mmCIF file of C-alpha atoms in Angstrom:
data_model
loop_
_atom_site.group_PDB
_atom_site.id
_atom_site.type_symbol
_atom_site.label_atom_id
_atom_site.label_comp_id
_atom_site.label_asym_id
_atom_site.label_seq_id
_atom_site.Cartn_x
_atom_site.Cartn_y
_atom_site.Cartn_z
ATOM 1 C CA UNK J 1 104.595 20.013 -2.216
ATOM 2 C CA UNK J 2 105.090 18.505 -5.492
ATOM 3 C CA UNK J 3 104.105 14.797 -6.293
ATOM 4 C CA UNK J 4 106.452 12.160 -7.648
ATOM 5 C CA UNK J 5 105.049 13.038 -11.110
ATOM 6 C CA UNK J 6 106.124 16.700 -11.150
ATOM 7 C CA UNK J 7 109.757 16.022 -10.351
ATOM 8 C CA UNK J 8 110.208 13.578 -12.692
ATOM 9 C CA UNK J 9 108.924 16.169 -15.686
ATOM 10 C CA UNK J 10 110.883 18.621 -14.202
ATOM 11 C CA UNK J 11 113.877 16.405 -14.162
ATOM 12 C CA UNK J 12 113.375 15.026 -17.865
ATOM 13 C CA UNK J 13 112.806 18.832 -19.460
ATOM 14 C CA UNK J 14 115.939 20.034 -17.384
ATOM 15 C CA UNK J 15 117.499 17.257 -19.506
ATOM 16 C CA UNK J 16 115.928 18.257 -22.612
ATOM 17 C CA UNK J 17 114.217 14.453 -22.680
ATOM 18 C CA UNK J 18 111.144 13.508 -24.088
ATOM 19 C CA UNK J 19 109.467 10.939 -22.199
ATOM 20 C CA UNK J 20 110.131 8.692 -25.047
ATOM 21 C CA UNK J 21 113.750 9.414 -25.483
ATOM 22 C CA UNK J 22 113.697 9.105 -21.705
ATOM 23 C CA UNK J 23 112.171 6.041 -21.842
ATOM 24 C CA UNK J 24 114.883 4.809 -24.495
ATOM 25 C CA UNK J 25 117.582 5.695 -21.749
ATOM 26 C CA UNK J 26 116.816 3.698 -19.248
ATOM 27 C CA UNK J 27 118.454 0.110 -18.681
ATOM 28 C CA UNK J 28 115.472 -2.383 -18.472
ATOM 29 C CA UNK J 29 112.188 -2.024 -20.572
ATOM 30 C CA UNK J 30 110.243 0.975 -19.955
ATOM 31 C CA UNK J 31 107.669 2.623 -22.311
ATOM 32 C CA UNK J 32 106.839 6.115 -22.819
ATOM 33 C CA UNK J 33 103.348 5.519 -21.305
ATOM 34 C CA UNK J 34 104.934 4.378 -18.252
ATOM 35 C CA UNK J 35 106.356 7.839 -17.905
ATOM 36 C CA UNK J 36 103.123 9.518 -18.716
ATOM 37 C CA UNK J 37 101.598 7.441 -16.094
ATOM 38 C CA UNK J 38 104.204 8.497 -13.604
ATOM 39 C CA UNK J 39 104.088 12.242 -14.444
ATOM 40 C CA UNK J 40 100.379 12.124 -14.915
ATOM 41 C CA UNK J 41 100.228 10.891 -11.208
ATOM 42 C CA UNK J 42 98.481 7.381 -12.138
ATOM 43 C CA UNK J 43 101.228 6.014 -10.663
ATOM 44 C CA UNK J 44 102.611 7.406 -7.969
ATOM 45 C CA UNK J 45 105.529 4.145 -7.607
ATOM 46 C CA UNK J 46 107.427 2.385 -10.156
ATOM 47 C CA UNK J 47 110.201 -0.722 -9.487
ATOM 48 C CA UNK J 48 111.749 1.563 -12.312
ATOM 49 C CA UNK J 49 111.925 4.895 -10.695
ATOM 50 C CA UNK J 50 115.866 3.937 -9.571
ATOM 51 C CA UNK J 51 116.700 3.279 -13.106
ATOM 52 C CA UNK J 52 115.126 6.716 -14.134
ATOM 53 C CA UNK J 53 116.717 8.304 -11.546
ATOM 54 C CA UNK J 54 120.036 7.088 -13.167
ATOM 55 C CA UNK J 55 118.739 8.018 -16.418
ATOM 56 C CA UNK J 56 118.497 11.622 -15.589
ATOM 57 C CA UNK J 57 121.405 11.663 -13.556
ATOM 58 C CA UNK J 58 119.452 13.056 -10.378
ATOM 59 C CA UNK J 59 119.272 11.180 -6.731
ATOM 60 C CA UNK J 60 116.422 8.737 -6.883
ATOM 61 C CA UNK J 61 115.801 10.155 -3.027
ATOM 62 C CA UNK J 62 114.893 13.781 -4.460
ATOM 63 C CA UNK J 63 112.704 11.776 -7.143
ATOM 64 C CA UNK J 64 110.962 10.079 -4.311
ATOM 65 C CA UNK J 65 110.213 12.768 -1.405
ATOM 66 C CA UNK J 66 111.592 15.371 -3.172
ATOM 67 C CA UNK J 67 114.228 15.542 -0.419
ATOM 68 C CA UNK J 68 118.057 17.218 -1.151
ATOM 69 C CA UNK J 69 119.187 18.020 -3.930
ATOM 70 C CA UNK J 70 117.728 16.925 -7.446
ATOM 71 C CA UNK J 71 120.926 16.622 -9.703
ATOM 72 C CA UNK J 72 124.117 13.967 -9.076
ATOM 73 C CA UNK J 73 126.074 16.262 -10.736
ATOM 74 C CA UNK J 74 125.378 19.116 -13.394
ATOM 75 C CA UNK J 75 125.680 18.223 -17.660
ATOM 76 C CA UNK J 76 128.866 19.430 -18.321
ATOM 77 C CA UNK J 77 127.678 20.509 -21.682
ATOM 78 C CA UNK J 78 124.951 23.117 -21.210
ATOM 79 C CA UNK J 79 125.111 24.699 -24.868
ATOM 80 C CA UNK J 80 124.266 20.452 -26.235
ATOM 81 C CA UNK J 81 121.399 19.164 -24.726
ATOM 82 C CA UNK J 82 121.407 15.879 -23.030
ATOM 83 C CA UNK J 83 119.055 14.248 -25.155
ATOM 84 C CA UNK J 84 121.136 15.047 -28.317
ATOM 85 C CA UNK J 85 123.495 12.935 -27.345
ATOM 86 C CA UNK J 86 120.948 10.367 -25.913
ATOM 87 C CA UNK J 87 120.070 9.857 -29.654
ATOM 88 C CA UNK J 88 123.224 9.664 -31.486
ATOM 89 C CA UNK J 89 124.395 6.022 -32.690
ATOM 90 C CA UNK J 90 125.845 4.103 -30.277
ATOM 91 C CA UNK J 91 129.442 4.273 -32.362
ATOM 92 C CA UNK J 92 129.074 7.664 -32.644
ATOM 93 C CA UNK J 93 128.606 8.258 -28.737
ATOM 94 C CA UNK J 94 131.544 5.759 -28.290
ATOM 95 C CA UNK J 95 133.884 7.265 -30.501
ATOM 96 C CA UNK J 96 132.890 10.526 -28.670
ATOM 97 C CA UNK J 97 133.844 8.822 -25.196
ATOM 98 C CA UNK J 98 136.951 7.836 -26.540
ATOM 99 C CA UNK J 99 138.052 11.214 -27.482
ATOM 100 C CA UNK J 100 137.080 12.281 -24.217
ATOM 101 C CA UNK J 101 139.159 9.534 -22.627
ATOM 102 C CA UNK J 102 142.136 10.652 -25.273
ATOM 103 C CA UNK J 103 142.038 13.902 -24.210
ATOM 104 C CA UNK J 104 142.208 13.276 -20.179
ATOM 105 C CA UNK J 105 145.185 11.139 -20.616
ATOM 106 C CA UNK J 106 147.166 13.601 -22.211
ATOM 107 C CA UNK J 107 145.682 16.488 -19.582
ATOM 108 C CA UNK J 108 146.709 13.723 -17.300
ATOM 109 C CA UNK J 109 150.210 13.272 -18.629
ATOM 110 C CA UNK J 110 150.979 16.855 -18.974
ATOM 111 C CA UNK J 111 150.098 17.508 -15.304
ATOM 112 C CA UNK J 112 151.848 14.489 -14.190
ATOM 113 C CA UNK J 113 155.011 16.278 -16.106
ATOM 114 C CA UNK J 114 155.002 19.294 -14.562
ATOM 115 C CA UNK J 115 154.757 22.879 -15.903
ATOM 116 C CA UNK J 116 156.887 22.993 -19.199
ATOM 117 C CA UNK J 117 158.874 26.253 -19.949
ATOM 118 C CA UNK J 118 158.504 27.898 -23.129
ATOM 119 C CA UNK J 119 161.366 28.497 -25.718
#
């Protein structure tokens, strides 16, 4: 069975983290050498392994006990790694949620239209 550690480095290379930029992610202050102490199994329990958890994106259950299923829900964006995005300027990674927001609206309108015909 694998320890706490070994899921979590599984978890942050699936993501294409390092453990700083992993550390980065995370909502309350975290260092990178609290993930090597995790994933180095000097620590086998962190009050910050939830907020990891939602850093990754995986259940903080399969973290734990290793239990279900790891992810939340996949990276829609296989071909652009998770932590390239992580590490873009905040204004850039808003702008790029807007556009995403921009473009489900009009998805949104168009199916909310109906099926146009072509002339």
């Amino acid at each position: 069975m694998s320890t706490i550690g070994d899921r979590l480095r599984i978890a942050r290379t699936k993501r294409g983290l390092t453990q700083e930029a992993l550390a980065n992610l995370v909502q309350t202050p975290l260092t990178q050498g609290a993930i090597a102490h995790i994933e180095g199994g000097r620590s086998e329990s962190s009050r910050h392994i939830v907020w990891i958890a939602a850093a990754l994106h995986i259940r903080a259950e399969w973290l734990v006990t290793g239990k279900g299923e790891m992810f939340e829900e996949e990276w829609p964006w296989p071909s652009t790694p998770c932590s390239v995005v992580a590490e873009l300027p905040a204004h850039v990674r808003e702008d790029i949620g807007d556009y995403i927001q921009m473009k489900l609206a009009k998805h949104t309108k168009k199916e909310d239209n109906g099926p146009t015909s072509a002339t």
